[in-house]
Amino acid sequence: MSARPIDEPHRASSQLELLFDLTFVVAVAAVTAQFAHGIADGHGLAGLVPFLQVFFAIWWAWMNFTWFASSYDTDDVAYRLLTMVQMAGVLVLAAGVPAAAGHSDYGIVTLGYLIMRIGLVAQWLRAGLEDPASRRTALRYAGGITILQMGWLFRLVLVETGTLPSSFGLPFFVCLVALELAVPRWAERTRPTNWHPHHIAERYGLFTIILLGESVLAASRGVEGALETGKISGPFVVIASSGLVLLFALWWLYFLGPAGDGLSDRRHRSYLWGYGHYGIFAALAALGAGLEVAVEQSGHDVAASPLALGYAVAVPVGVYLALLWGVHVLVIAEPVIFPAAVLGCVIVVMLLPLATPWIGVSAVVAAIAAICVLLVAVTMWTAAVGTRAEARRYGAPRPS
């Protein structure tokens, strides 16, 4: 197991990585469905912290596998079998999502996380044995992950036995998360791993598409719930169509910037870029839950207020737009999305739900979708104007 070259040409995601991602489809679908139930019952704020906690476990497991594979994907028998172990852990974690979200019982989630970490630690130990140049880095990863997994198990024991007061549960969780995020930086101080920038950018893009697909799936569950009443109303059609337009606009915005080239030139910013995607991914998953309930309420009543439903869609969109600009500006020399345009859109999106009691949830969702479409149009127009100006400056033919 030797490190793959940083500049390996035509590096793309392997079939095993794509299969691995499918297990996360199950996990994300489970956590999104539970969050949607909480929003529909009027407990969206109460369910937000469990949602973010479980989603962190899902995201961090995917992150660790992705960056390891970018450096050490040998695709041999041992590598495939250890990847299968991690996939099994994801499925166990997904099975524990209802208990974690509904009853704050993180036993099954912790077990699934443990299984995933066992597979990852074995991969790092193998890399340490077979790649002498990066041995210290690999052993630091293996040691750091092992110690922190013991911390997660210790936290579970304290919670289950009642030793840890409920008020200390969240601070304990946040401390462990901070240590988890610090392990890669600490491990790679000795020798950076050979992750491939274009491969990483593609992997993140694929996971973004998976989350957008989960939002489509969540919205379709809302459609099923609305259709159970046996009637199709105007608000139902507006929310369903606007939700699709909204997701398409968010997809368009994400892929405007060449992240692979930016990561290649600014490898030192990869930590902030990678960690910033937690908020982007969580926002897309939360948006799916919000759209599901918004569509469902067009067919029958739900416990959540119209204002809450408006913000269940607006807040994820606002967070997504702000963080998307933030991660793009980290690695792209000339950001495609202008900050003034993003700021204006975020402000309008966050204010729109205040009008929900008068114009209804469907109008608010449609307006949010229209704002995102306008942002895409403005971004594309300014890019085209800049390209034409540059072409005239250098006497190049004007682009079609």
Coordinates of N, CA, C and O in Angstrom, one line a residue, residues 11-187:
R11 N -7.6 11.1 -12.8 CA -8.0 10.4 -11.5 C -9.5 10.6 -11.3 O -10.0 11.8 -11.4
A12 N -10.2 9.6 -11.1 CA -11.7 9.7 -11.0 C -12.1 8.7 -9.8 O -11.4 7.9 -9.4
S13 N -13.4 8.9 -9.4 CA -13.9 8.0 -8.4 C -14.0 6.6 -8.9 O -14.4 6.4 -10.0
S14 N -13.7 5.7 -8.0 CA -13.7 4.2 -8.4 C -15.1 3.7 -8.2 O -16.0 4.3 -7.6
Q15 N -15.4 2.5 -8.8 CA -16.7 1.9 -8.6 C -17.0 1.5 -7.2 O -18.1 1.6 -6.7
L16 N -15.9 1.2 -6.4 CA -16.1 0.9 -5.0 C -16.5 2.1 -4.2 O -17.3 2.0 -3.3
E17 N -15.9 3.3 -4.5 CA -16.3 4.5 -3.9 C -17.8 4.8 -4.2 O -18.5 5.3 -3.3
L18 N -18.2 4.6 -5.4 CA -19.6 4.9 -5.7 C -20.5 3.9 -4.9 O -21.6 4.3 -4.5
L19 N -20.1 2.6 -4.8 CA -20.9 1.7 -4.0 C -20.9 2.1 -2.6 O -22.0 2.0 -1.9
F20 N -19.8 2.5 -2.1 CA -19.7 3.0 -0.7 C -20.7 4.1 -0.4 O -21.3 4.2 0.6
D21 N -20.8 5.1 -1.4 CA -21.7 6.2 -1.2 C -23.1 5.8 -1.1 O -23.9 6.5 -0.5
L22 N -23.5 4.6 -1.7 CA -24.9 4.2 -1.7 C -25.3 3.9 -0.2 O -26.5 4.1 0.1
T23 N -24.4 3.4 0.6 CA -24.8 3.2 2.0 C -25.1 4.5 2.7 O -26.0 4.5 3.6
F24 N -24.5 5.5 2.3 CA -24.8 6.8 2.9 C -26.1 7.4 2.5 O -26.7 8.2 3.2
V25 N -26.6 6.9 1.3 CA -27.9 7.3 0.9 C -28.9 6.8 1.9 O -29.9 7.6 2.3
V26 N -28.7 5.6 2.4 CA -29.7 5.1 3.4 C -29.6 5.9 4.7 O -30.6 6.2 5.3
A27 N -28.4 6.2 5.2 CA -28.2 6.9 6.4 C -28.8 8.3 6.3 O -29.5 8.8 7.3
V28 N -28.5 9.0 5.2 CA -29.0 10.4 5.1 C -30.5 10.4 5.0 O -31.2 11.2 5.6
A29 N -31.1 9.4 4.3 CA -32.5 9.3 4.2 C -33.2 9.1 5.5 O -34.2 9.7 5.8
A30 N -32.5 8.3 6.4 CA -33.1 8.0 7.7 C -33.1 9.3 8.6 O -34.1 9.6 9.2
V31 N -32.0 10.0 8.6 CA -31.9 11.2 9.4 C -32.8 12.3 8.9 O -33.4 13.1 9.7
T32 N -32.9 12.4 7.6 CA -33.8 13.4 7.0 C -35.2 13.1 7.3 O -36.0 14.0 7.6
A33 N -35.6 11.9 7.2 CA -37.0 11.5 7.5 C -37.4 11.8 9.0 O -38.5 12.3 9.3
Q34 N -36.5 11.5 9.9 CA -36.7 11.8 11.3 C -36.8 13.3 11.6 O -37.7 13.7 12.3
F35 N -36.0 14.1 10.9 CA -36.1 15.5 11.1 C -37.4 16.1 10.5 O -38.0 17.0 11.1
A36 N -37.8 15.5 9.4 CA -39.1 16.0 8.8 C -40.2 15.7 9.7 O -41.1 16.5 9.9
H37 N -40.2 14.5 10.4 CA -41.3 14.2 11.4 C -41.3 15.2 12.5 O -42.4 15.6 13.0
G38 N -40.1 15.6 13.0 CA -40.0 16.6 14.0 C -40.6 17.9 13.6 O -41.3 18.6 14.4
I39 N -40.3 18.3 12.4 CA -40.8 19.6 11.9 C -42.3 19.6 11.8 O -43.0 20.5 12.2
A40 N -42.8 18.5 11.2 CA -44.3 18.3 11.0 C -45.0 18.4 12.4 O -46.1 18.9 12.5
D41 N -44.4 17.8 13.4 CA -45.0 17.8 14.7 C -44.9 19.0 15.5 O -45.3 19.1 16.7
G42 N -44.2 20.0 14.9 CA -44.0 21.3 15.6 C -42.8 21.3 16.5 O -42.7 22.2 17.4
H43 N -41.9 20.3 16.4 CA -40.7 20.2 17.2 C -39.4 20.4 16.4 O -38.4 19.7 16.7
G44 N -39.4 21.2 15.4 CA -38.3 21.4 14.5 C -37.0 21.8 15.3 O -35.9 21.3 15.1
L45 N -37.2 22.8 16.2 CA -36.0 23.3 16.9 C -35.5 22.3 17.9 O -34.3 22.1 18.0
A46 N -36.4 21.6 18.5 CA -35.9 20.5 19.4 C -35.2 19.4 18.7 O -34.3 18.8 19.3
G47 N -35.6 19.1 17.5 CA -35.0 18.1 16.7 C -33.7 18.5 16.0 O -33.0 17.6 15.4
L48 N -33.4 19.8 16.0 CA -32.3 20.3 15.2 C -30.9 19.7 15.7 O -30.1 19.3 15.0
V49 N -30.7 19.8 17.1 CA -29.5 19.3 17.6 C -29.3 17.8 17.4 O -28.2 17.4 16.9
P50 N -30.2 17.0 17.7 CA -30.0 15.5 17.4 C -29.7 15.3 15.9 O -28.9 14.5 15.5
F51 N -30.4 16.1 15.0 CA -30.2 16.0 13.6 C -28.7 16.3 13.2 O -28.1 15.6 12.5
L52 N -28.2 17.4 13.8 CA -26.8 17.8 13.5 C -25.8 16.8 14.1 O -24.8 16.6 13.5
Q53 N -26.2 16.3 15.2 CA -25.2 15.3 15.9 C -25.1 14.0 15.0 O -24.0 13.6 14.8
V54 N -26.3 13.5 14.7 CA -26.2 12.2 13.9 C -25.6 12.5 12.5 O -24.8 11.7 12.0
F55 N -25.9 13.7 11.9 CA -25.4 14.0 10.6 C -23.9 14.2 10.7 O -23.2 13.8 9.7
F56 N -23.4 14.7 11.8 CA -21.9 14.8 11.9 C -21.3 13.4 11.8 O -20.2 13.2 11.2
A57 N -21.9 12.4 12.5 CA -21.3 11.0 12.5 C -21.3 10.5 11.0 O -20.3 9.9 10.6
I58 N -22.4 10.8 10.3 CA -22.5 10.3 8.9 C -21.4 11.0 8.1 O -20.6 10.4 7.3
W59 N -21.4 12.3 8.2 CA -20.5 13.1 7.3 C -19.0 12.8 7.7 O -18.2 12.7 6.8
W60 N -18.7 12.7 8.9 CA -17.3 12.5 9.3 C -16.8 11.1 8.9 O -15.6 11.0 8.5
A61 N -17.6 10.1 8.9 CA -17.3 8.8 8.5 C -17.0 8.9 7.0 O -16.0 8.3 6.5
W62 N -17.9 9.6 6.2 CA -17.7 9.7 4.8 C -16.4 10.5 4.5 O -15.6 10.1 3.6
M63 N -16.1 11.5 5.2 CA -14.9 12.4 5.0 C -13.7 11.5 5.2 O -12.7 11.6 4.4
N64 N -13.6 10.8 6.3 CA -12.4 10.0 6.6 C -12.1 9.0 5.5 O -11.0 8.8 5.1
F65 N -13.1 8.3 5.1 CA -12.9 7.3 4.0 C -12.5 8.0 2.7 O -11.6 7.5 2.0
T66 N -13.1 9.1 2.4 CA -12.8 9.8 1.1 C -11.4 10.3 1.0 O -10.7 10.1 0.0
W67 N -10.9 10.9 2.1 CA -9.5 11.5 2.0 C -8.5 10.3 2.1 O -7.4 10.4 1.5
F68 N -8.8 9.3 2.9 CA -7.9 8.1 2.9 C -7.8 7.5 1.5 O -6.8 7.2 1.0
A69 N -9.0 7.3 0.9 CA -9.0 6.7 -0.5 C -8.3 7.5 -1.5 O -7.7 7.0 -2.4
S70 N -8.3 8.8 -1.4 CA -7.7 9.7 -2.3 C -6.2 9.5 -2.3 O -5.5 9.7 -3.3
S71 N -5.6 9.0 -1.1 CA -4.2 8.8 -0.9 C -3.8 7.4 -1.1 O -2.7 7.1 -1.7
Y72 N -4.6 6.4 -0.7 CA -4.2 5.0 -0.6 C -5.2 4.0 -1.2 O -5.2 2.9 -0.8
D73 N -5.9 4.4 -2.2 CA -6.9 3.5 -2.8 C -6.1 2.5 -3.7 O -5.8 2.7 -4.8
T74 N -5.8 1.3 -3.1 CA -5.1 0.3 -3.8 C -6.0 -0.7 -4.6 O -5.6 -1.4 -5.5
D75 N -7.3 -0.7 -4.1 CA -8.3 -1.5 -4.8 C -8.0 -3.0 -4.8 O -8.3 -3.7 -5.8
D76 N -7.2 -3.5 -3.8 CA -6.9 -4.9 -3.8 C -7.9 -5.6 -2.8 O -8.9 -4.9 -2.3
V77 N -7.7 -6.9 -2.5 CA -8.7 -7.6 -1.8 C -8.8 -7.1 -0.4 O -9.9 -6.9 0.2
A78 N -7.7 -6.8 0.3 CA -7.7 -6.3 1.7 C -8.5 -5.0 1.8 O -9.3 -4.7 2.7
Y79 N -8.1 -4.1 0.8 CA -8.7 -2.8 0.8 C -10.3 -2.9 0.6 O -11.0 -2.2 1.3
R80 N -10.7 -3.7 -0.3 CA -12.1 -3.9 -0.5 C -12.9 -4.5 0.7 O -14.0 -4.0 1.0
L81 N -12.3 -5.4 1.3 CA -12.9 -6.1 2.5 C -13.0 -5.1 3.7 O -14.1 -5.0 4.3
L82 N -12.0 -4.3 3.9 CA -12.1 -3.3 5.0 C -13.1 -2.2 4.6 O -13.7 -1.6 5.5
T83 N -13.2 -1.9 3.4 CA -14.2 -0.9 2.9 C -15.6 -1.5 3.2 O -16.5 -0.8 3.6
M84 N -15.8 -2.8 3.0 CA -17.1 -3.4 3.2 C -17.4 -3.3 4.7 O -18.6 -3.1 5.1
V85 N -16.4 -3.5 5.6 CA -16.6 -3.3 7.0 C -17.2 -1.9 7.4 O -18.1 -1.8 8.1
Q86 N -16.6 -0.9 6.7 CA -17.1 0.4 7.0 C -18.5 0.6 6.4 O -19.3 1.3 7.0
M87 N -18.8 0.0 5.3 CA -20.1 0.1 4.8 C -21.1 -0.5 5.7 O -22.3 0.0 5.9
A88 N -20.8 -1.6 6.4 CA -21.7 -2.3 7.3 C -21.9 -1.4 8.5 O -23.0 -1.3 9.0
G89 N -20.9 -0.6 8.9 CA -21.0 0.3 10.0 C -22.0 1.4 9.7 O -22.8 1.8 10.5
V90 N -22.0 1.9 8.4 CA -22.9 2.9 8.0 C -24.3 2.4 8.1 O -25.3 3.1 8.6
L91 N -24.6 1.2 7.7 CA -25.9 0.7 7.7 C -26.4 0.5 9.2 O -27.6 0.7 9.5
V92 N -25.5 0.1 10.1 CA -25.9 -0.1 11.5 C -26.2 1.3 12.0 O -27.2 1.5 12.8
L93 N -25.4 2.3 11.7 CA -25.7 3.7 12.1 C -27.1 4.1 11.7 O -27.8 4.8 12.4
A94 N -27.4 3.9 10.4 CA -28.6 4.3 9.8 C -29.8 3.6 10.6 O -30.8 4.3 10.8
A95 N -29.6 2.4 11.0 CA -30.7 1.7 11.8 C -30.9 2.3 13.1 O -32.0 2.2 13.7
G96 N -29.9 3.0 13.7 CA -30.1 3.6 15.0 C -30.5 5.0 14.9 O -30.7 5.7 16.0
V97 N -30.7 5.6 13.8 CA -31.2 7.0 13.6 C -32.5 7.3 14.3 O -32.7 8.2 15.0
P98 N -33.6 6.4 14.1 CA -34.9 6.7 14.7 C -34.8 6.8 16.3 O -35.4 7.7 16.9
A99 N -34.0 5.9 16.9 CA -33.9 5.9 18.3 C -33.1 7.2 18.8 O -33.4 7.8 19.8
A100 N -32.1 7.6 18.0 CA -31.3 8.7 18.4 C -32.1 10.0 18.3 O -32.1 10.9 19.2
A101 N -32.9 10.1 17.2 CA -33.6 11.3 17.0 C -34.9 11.4 17.8 O -35.3 12.5 18.3
G102 N -35.5 10.3 18.1 CA -36.8 10.3 18.8 C -36.6 10.1 20.3 O -37.4 10.7 21.1
H103 N -35.6 9.4 20.8 CA -35.5 9.2 22.2 C -34.1 9.5 22.8 O -33.8 9.1 23.9
S104 N -33.2 10.1 22.0 CA -31.9 10.5 22.4 C -31.1 9.3 22.8 O -30.2 9.3 23.7
D105 N -31.4 8.1 22.2 CA -30.7 6.9 22.4 C -29.6 6.7 21.3 O -30.0 6.3 20.2
Y106 N -28.4 6.9 21.7 CA -27.3 6.9 20.7 C -26.5 5.6 20.7 O -25.4 5.5 20.2
G107 N -27.1 4.6 21.3 CA -26.4 3.3 21.4 C -26.1 2.6 20.1 O -24.9 2.3 19.8
I108 N -27.1 2.5 19.2 CA -26.9 1.9 17.9 C -26.0 2.7 17.0 O -25.2 2.3 16.3
V109 N -26.3 4.1 17.1 CA -25.5 5.0 16.3 C -24.0 4.9 16.7 O -23.1 4.8 15.8
T110 N -23.7 4.8 18.0 CA -22.3 4.7 18.4 C -21.7 3.3 18.0 O -20.5 3.3 17.6
L111 N -22.5 2.3 18.0 CA -22.0 1.0 17.6 C -21.7 1.0 16.1 O -20.6 0.5 15.7
G112 N -22.6 1.6 15.3 CA -22.3 1.7 13.9 C -21.0 2.5 13.6 O -20.2 2.2 12.8
Y113 N -20.9 3.6 14.4 CA -19.7 4.5 14.2 C -18.4 3.7 14.6 O -17.4 3.8 14.0
L114 N -18.5 2.8 15.7 CA -17.4 2.0 16.1 C -17.0 1.1 15.0 O -15.8 0.9 14.7
I115 N -18.0 0.4 14.3 CA -17.6 -0.5 13.3 C -16.9 0.2 12.1 O -15.9 -0.3 11.6
M116 N -17.4 1.4 11.8 CA -16.7 2.1 10.7 C -15.3 2.5 11.1 O -14.4 2.4 10.3
R117 N -15.1 2.9 12.3 CA -13.8 3.3 12.8 C -12.8 2.1 12.8 O -11.6 2.3 12.6
I118 N -13.3 0.9 13.2 CA -12.4 -0.2 13.2 C -11.9 -0.5 11.8 O -10.7 -0.7 11.6
G119 N -12.7 -0.4 10.8 CA -12.3 -0.6 9.4 C -11.3 0.5 9.0 O -10.3 0.2 8.3
L120 N -11.5 1.7 9.4 CA -10.6 2.8 9.0 C -9.2 2.7 9.7 O -8.2 2.9 9.1
V121 N -9.3 2.3 11.0 CA -8.0 2.2 11.7 C -7.2 1.1 11.1 O -5.9 1.2 11.0
A122 N -7.8 0.0 10.7 CA -7.1 -1.1 10.1 C -6.4 -0.7 8.8 O -5.3 -1.1 8.5
Q123 N -7.1 0.2 8.0 CA -6.6 0.7 6.8 C -5.3 1.6 7.1 O -4.3 1.5 6.4
W124 N -5.4 2.4 8.1 CA -4.3 3.3 8.4 C -3.1 2.5 9.0 O -1.9 2.8 8.7
L125 N -3.4 1.4 9.8 CA -2.3 0.6 10.2 C -1.6 -0.2 9.1 O -0.4 -0.3 9.1
R126 N -2.4 -0.6 8.1 CA -1.8 -1.2 7.0 C -0.9 -0.3 6.2 O 0.2 -0.6 5.7
A127 N -1.4 1.0 6.0 CA -0.6 2.0 5.3 C 0.7 2.3 6.1 O 1.7 2.5 5.5
G128 N 0.6 2.3 7.4 CA 1.8 2.6 8.2 C 2.8 1.5 8.1 O 4.0 1.7 8.0
L129 N 2.4 0.2 7.9 CA 3.3 -0.9 7.8 C 3.9 -1.0 6.4 O 5.1 -1.3 6.3
E130 N 3.2 -0.6 5.4 CA 3.6 -0.9 4.0 C 4.1 0.4 3.3 O 4.7 0.3 2.2
D131 N 4.0 1.6 3.9 CA 4.5 2.8 3.3 C 5.4 3.5 4.3 O 5.0 4.4 5.1
P132 N 6.7 3.1 4.4 CA 7.6 3.6 5.4 C 7.7 5.2 5.4 O 7.9 5.8 6.4
A133 N 7.6 5.8 4.2 CA 7.8 7.2 4.1 C 6.7 8.0 4.9 O 7.0 9.0 5.5
S134 N 5.5 7.4 4.9 CA 4.4 8.1 5.6 C 4.0 7.3 6.9 O 2.8 7.5 7.3
R135 N 4.9 6.5 7.4 CA 4.5 5.7 8.6 C 4.0 6.5 9.8 O 3.0 6.2 10.4
R136 N 4.8 7.6 10.1 CA 4.4 8.4 11.3 C 3.0 9.0 11.1 O 2.2 9.0 12.0
T137 N 2.8 9.5 9.9 CA 1.5 10.1 9.7 C 0.4 9.1 9.8 O -0.7 9.3 10.5
A138 N 0.5 7.9 9.2 CA -0.5 6.8 9.3 C -0.7 6.4 10.7 O -1.9 6.2 11.1
L139 N 0.4 6.2 11.5 CA 0.2 5.7 12.9 C -0.4 6.8 13.7 O -1.2 6.5 14.7
R140 N -0.2 8.1 13.4 CA -0.8 9.2 14.1 C -2.3 9.1 13.9 O -3.1 9.3 14.8
Y141 N -2.7 8.9 12.6 CA -4.1 8.8 12.3 C -4.8 7.6 13.1 O -5.8 7.8 13.7
A142 N -4.1 6.5 13.0 CA -4.7 5.3 13.7 C -4.8 5.5 15.2 O -5.8 5.1 15.8
G143 N -3.7 6.1 15.8 CA -3.8 6.3 17.2 C -4.8 7.3 17.6 O -5.6 7.2 18.6
G144 N -4.9 8.5 16.9 CA -5.8 9.5 17.2 C -7.3 9.0 17.1 O -8.1 9.3 18.0
I145 N -7.6 8.3 16.0 CA -8.9 7.8 15.8 C -9.3 6.8 16.9 O -10.4 6.8 17.4
T146 N -8.3 5.9 17.3 CA -8.6 4.9 18.3 C -8.9 5.6 19.7 O -9.9 5.2 20.4
I147 N -8.1 6.5 20.1 CA -8.3 7.2 21.3 C -9.7 7.9 21.4 O -10.4 7.9 22.4
L148 N -10.0 8.6 20.3 CA -11.3 9.3 20.3 C -12.5 8.4 20.2 O -13.5 8.7 20.8
Q149 N -12.3 7.2 19.6 CA -13.4 6.2 19.6 C -13.6 5.7 21.0 O -14.8 5.5 21.5
M150 N -12.6 5.6 21.8 CA -12.7 5.3 23.2 C -13.4 6.4 23.9 O -14.2 6.1 24.9
G151 N -13.2 7.6 23.5 CA -13.9 8.7 24.1 C -15.4 8.7 23.8 O -16.2 9.0 24.7
W152 N -15.8 8.3 22.6 CA -17.2 8.2 22.3 C -17.9 7.1 23.1 O -19.0 7.2 23.5
L153 N -17.1 6.0 23.2 CA -17.7 4.9 24.0 C -17.8 5.3 25.5 O -18.8 4.9 26.2
F154 N -16.9 6.0 26.0 CA -16.9 6.5 27.4 C -18.1 7.4 27.6 O -18.8 7.3 28.6
R155 N -18.3 8.3 26.6 CA -19.5 9.2 26.7 C -20.8 8.4 26.7 O -21.7 8.8 27.5
L156 N -20.9 7.4 25.9 CA -22.1 6.6 25.8 C -22.3 5.9 27.2 O -23.5 5.9 27.7
V157 N -21.3 5.4 27.8 CA -21.4 4.7 29.1 C -21.9 5.7 30.1 O -22.8 5.4 31.0
L158 N -21.3 6.9 30.1 CA -21.7 7.9 31.1 C -23.2 8.3 30.9 O -23.9 8.5 31.9
V159 N -23.6 8.4 29.7 CA -25.0 8.8 29.4 C -25.9 7.7 29.8 O -27.0 7.9 30.5
E160 N -25.6 6.4 29.4 CA -26.5 5.3 29.7 C -26.6 5.0 31.2 O -27.7 4.6 31.7
T161 N -25.6 5.2 32.0 CA -25.6 5.0 33.4 C -26.1 6.2 34.2 O -26.3 6.1 35.4
G162 N -26.4 7.3 33.5 CA -26.9 8.5 34.2 C -25.8 9.2 35.0 O -26.1 10.2 35.7
T163 N -24.5 8.9 34.8 CA -23.4 9.6 35.5 C -23.2 11.0 34.9 O -22.9 11.9 35.7
L164 N -23.4 11.1 33.6 CA -23.2 12.4 33.0 C -24.5 13.2 33.0 O -25.5 12.8 32.4
P165 N -24.6 14.3 33.7 CA -25.8 15.2 33.7 C -26.2 15.6 32.3 O -25.3 15.7 31.4
S166 N -27.5 15.7 32.1 CA -28.0 16.0 30.7 C -27.4 17.3 30.2 O -27.2 17.5 29.0
S167 N -27.2 18.3 31.1 CA -26.6 19.6 30.7 C -25.2 19.5 30.2 O -24.8 20.4 29.5
F168 N -24.5 18.4 30.5 CA -23.1 18.2 30.0 C -23.0 17.4 28.8 O -22.0 17.2 28.2
G169 N -24.2 16.8 28.3 CA -24.1 16.0 27.2 C -23.7 16.7 25.9 O -22.8 16.2 25.2
L170 N -24.3 17.8 25.6 CA -23.9 18.5 24.4 C -22.5 19.1 24.5 O -21.7 19.0 23.5
P171 N -22.0 19.7 25.6 CA -20.6 20.2 25.6 C -19.6 19.1 25.5 O -18.6 19.2 24.8
F172 N -19.9 17.9 26.0 CA -19.0 16.7 25.9 C -19.0 16.4 24.4 O -17.9 16.1 23.9
F173 N -20.1 16.4 23.8 CA -20.2 16.0 22.3 C -19.3 17.0 21.5 O -18.6 16.6 20.6
V174 N -19.5 18.3 21.8 CA -18.8 19.3 21.1 C -17.3 19.2 21.2 O -16.5 19.4 20.3
C175 N -16.8 18.9 22.5 CA -15.4 18.7 22.7 C -14.8 17.5 21.9 O -13.7 17.6 21.3
L176 N -15.6 16.4 21.9 CA -15.1 15.3 21.1 C -15.1 15.6 19.6 O -14.2 15.2 18.9
V177 N -16.1 16.4 19.1 CA -16.1 16.8 17.7 C -14.8 17.6 17.4 O -14.2 17.5 16.4
A178 N -14.5 18.6 18.3 CA -13.3 19.4 18.1 C -12.1 18.6 18.0 O -11.2 18.9 17.2
L179 N -12.0 17.6 18.8 CA -10.8 16.7 18.8 C -10.7 15.9 17.5 O -9.7 15.7 17.0
E180 N -11.9 15.4 17.1 CA -12.0 14.7 15.8 C -11.5 15.5 14.7 O -10.7 15.1 13.8
L181 N -11.9 16.8 14.6 CA -11.5 17.7 13.6 C -10.0 18.0 13.6 O -9.4 18.4 12.6
A182 N -9.4 17.9 14.8 CA -8.0 18.3 15.0 C -7.1 17.1 14.6 O -5.9 17.4 14.3
V183 N -7.6 15.9 14.6 CA -6.7 14.7 14.3 C -6.0 14.9 12.9 O -4.8 14.7 12.8
P184 N -6.7 15.1 11.8 CA -6.0 15.2 10.5 C -4.9 16.3 10.5 O -3.8 16.1 10.0
R185 N -5.2 17.5 11.1 CA -4.2 18.5 11.1 C -2.9 18.1 11.9 O -1.8 18.3 11.5
W186 N -3.2 17.4 13.1 CA -2.1 16.9 13.9 C -1.3 15.8 13.2 O -0.1 15.8 13.2
A187 N -2.0 14.9 12.6 CA -1.4 13.7 12.0 C -0.5 14.2 10.8 O 0.6 13.6 10.6

